PDB file of C-alpha atoms in Angstrom:
ATOM      1  CA  MET A   1      -0.019  -0.029  -0.033  1.00  0.00           C
ATOM      2  CA  LYS A   2       1.041   3.456  -0.797  1.00  0.00           C
ATOM      3  CA  LYS A   3       0.235   6.825   0.688  1.00  0.00           C
ATOM      4  CA  GLN A   4       1.283  10.408  -0.149  1.00  0.00           C
ATOM      5  CA  ILE A   5       1.371  13.236   2.466  1.00  0.00           C
ATOM      6  CA  TRP A   6       2.852  16.783   2.329  1.00  0.00           C
ATOM      7  CA  ALA A   7       5.242  17.818   4.944  1.00  0.00           C
ATOM      8  CA  ASN A   8       7.137  20.910   6.213  1.00  0.00           C
ATOM      9  CA  LEU A   9      10.500  20.179   7.106  1.00  0.00           C
ATOM     10  CA  ASN A  10      12.064  23.861   7.033  1.00  0.00           C
ATOM     11  CA  SER A  11      14.279  23.798  10.164  1.00  0.00           C
ATOM     12  CA  ILE A  12      17.326  21.596  11.259  1.00  0.00           C
ATOM     13  CA  ASP A  13      15.287  20.458  14.317  1.00  0.00           C
ATOM     14  CA  THR A  14      12.329  19.504  12.462  1.00  0.00           C
ATOM     15  CA  VAL A  15      14.460  17.442   9.933  1.00  0.00           C
ATOM     16  CA  LYS A  16      16.075  15.600  12.960  1.00  0.00           C
ATOM     17  CA  GLU A  17      12.786  15.031  14.526  1.00  0.00           C
ATOM     18  CA  PHE A  18      11.294  13.616  11.029  1.00  0.00           C
ATOM     19  CA  VAL A  19      14.403  11.254  10.528  1.00  0.00           C
ATOM     20  CA  ALA A  20      13.897   9.732  14.254  1.00  0.00           C
ATOM     21  CA  VAL A  21      10.203   9.119  13.554  1.00  0.00           C
ATOM     22  CA  ALA A  22      10.977   7.692   9.902  1.00  0.00           C
ATOM     23  CA  SER A  23      13.937   5.564  11.313  1.00  0.00           C
ATOM     24  CA  GLN A  24      11.631   3.738  13.653  1.00  0.00           C
ATOM     25  CA  MET A  25       9.564   2.446  10.735  1.00  0.00           C
ATOM     26  CA  SER A  26      10.281  -0.730   8.871  1.00  0.00           C
ATOM     27  CA  CYS A  27       8.476   0.569   5.576  1.00  0.00           C
ATOM     28  CA  GLU A  28      10.047   2.421   2.896  1.00  0.00           C
ATOM     29  CA  ILE A  29       9.776   6.392   3.212  1.00  0.00           C
ATOM     30  CA  ASP A  30      10.737   8.561   0.348  1.00  0.00           C
ATOM     31  CA  VAL A  31      10.784  12.368   0.301  1.00  0.00           C
ATOM     32  CA  CYS A  32      10.262  14.114  -3.014  1.00  0.00           C
ATOM     33  CA  SER A  33      11.242  17.778  -3.771  1.00  0.00           C
ATOM     34  CA  GLY A  34      10.903  18.534  -7.328  1.00  0.00           C
ATOM     35  CA  ARG A  35      12.508  15.930  -9.445  1.00  0.00           C
ATOM     36  CA  TYR A  36      14.664  14.688  -6.516  1.00  0.00           C
ATOM     37  CA  VAL A  37      13.823  11.674  -4.260  1.00  0.00           C
ATOM     38  CA  VAL A  38      15.709  10.824  -1.241  1.00  0.00           C
ATOM     39  CA  ASP A  39      15.293   8.314   1.610  1.00  0.00           C
ATOM     40  CA  GLY A  40      13.286   9.857   4.473  1.00  0.00           C
ATOM     41  CA  LYS A  41      15.420   8.023   7.009  1.00  0.00           C
ATOM     42  CA  SER A  42      18.521   9.797   5.798  1.00  0.00           C
ATOM     43  CA  ILE A  43      19.438  12.973   7.358  1.00  0.00           C
ATOM     44  CA  LEU A  44      22.080  13.767   4.814  1.00  0.00           C
ATOM     45  CA  GLY A  45      19.811  12.924   2.017  1.00  0.00           C
ATOM     46  CA  LEU A  46      17.070  15.314   3.418  1.00  0.00           C
ATOM     47  CA  PHE A  47      19.542  18.318   3.775  1.00  0.00           C
ATOM     48  CA  SER A  48      20.597  17.736  -0.081  1.00  0.00           C
ATOM     49  CA  ILE A  49      17.383  18.599  -1.110  1.00  0.00           C
ATOM     50  CA  ASP A  50      15.279  22.176  -1.070  1.00  0.00           C
ATOM     51  CA  LEU A  51      13.425  22.065   2.165  1.00  0.00           C
ATOM     52  CA  SER A  52      12.162  25.746   1.762  1.00  0.00           C
ATOM     53  CA  ASN A  53       8.780  24.730   0.761  1.00  0.00           C
ATOM     54  CA  PRO A  54       6.665  21.552   1.816  1.00  0.00           C
ATOM     55  CA  VAL A  55       7.877  18.217   0.463  1.00  0.00           C
ATOM     56  CA  GLU A  56       6.031  15.183  -0.850  1.00  0.00           C
ATOM     57  CA  VAL A  57       6.524  12.137   1.444  1.00  0.00           C
ATOM     58  CA  VAL A  58       5.578   8.734  -0.068  1.00  0.00           C
ATOM     59  CA  VAL A  59       5.161   5.954   2.468  1.00  0.00           C
ATOM     60  CA  GLN A  60       5.034   2.336   1.109  1.00  0.00           C
ATOM     61  CA  GLY A  61       4.046  -0.368   3.532  1.00  0.00           C
ATOM     62  CA  THR A  62       1.330  -2.268   5.047  1.00  0.00           C
ATOM     63  CA  PRO A  63      -1.778  -0.220   6.365  1.00  0.00           C
ATOM     64  CA  GLU A  64      -0.793  -0.687   9.823  1.00  0.00           C
ATOM     65  CA  GLU A  65       2.614   0.722   9.082  1.00  0.00           C
ATOM     66  CA  ILE A  66       1.214   3.688   7.171  1.00  0.00           C
ATOM     67  CA  GLU A  67      -1.381   4.421   9.901  1.00  0.00           C
ATOM     68  CA  THR A  68       1.409   4.347  12.442  1.00  0.00           C
ATOM     69  CA  PHE A  69       3.499   6.630  10.444  1.00  0.00           C
ATOM     70  CA  ASP A  70       0.701   8.924   9.744  1.00  0.00           C
ATOM     71  CA  ARG A  71       0.070   9.263  13.517  1.00  0.00           C
ATOM     72  CA  LEU A  72       3.867   9.737  14.459  1.00  0.00           C
ATOM     73  CA  SER A  73       4.359  12.266  11.824  1.00  0.00           C
ATOM     74  CA  ALA A  74       1.112  14.413  12.238  1.00  0.00           C
ATOM     75  CA  LYS A  75       3.253  17.321  13.590  1.00  0.00           C
ATOM     76  CA  PHE A  76       5.083  17.764  10.331  1.00  0.00           C
ATOM     77  CA  GLN A  77       2.252  17.376   7.838  1.00  0.00           C
ATOM     78  CA  VAL A  78       0.685  20.198   5.957  1.00  0.00           C
ATOM     79  CA  GLU A  79      -2.165  20.581   3.335  1.00  0.00           C
ATOM     80  CA  LYS A  80      -1.147  19.702  -0.203  1.00  0.00           C
ATOM     81  CA  LYS A  81       0.430  22.735  -1.921  1.00  0.00           C
ATOM     82  CA  GLY A  82      -1.114  24.149  -5.164  1.00  0.00           C
TER      83      GLY A  82
END
């Protein structure tokens, strides 16, 4: 199963918190900014993309994993841009 959300990761502390949450999960978490896609569990990957605007987060896993990630990442989520 796959779910897309939008997240605001515009500060160092927010990125650190997001990576901590993502790293707890066994499912795949990709973060997309423009044409770039990085692993949501990689702090270096996240700092290599443009985080000045909300980014798309794609979670692939079981419904339970997606529900858990959705709950744990709620503080980062924003409405879809555009």
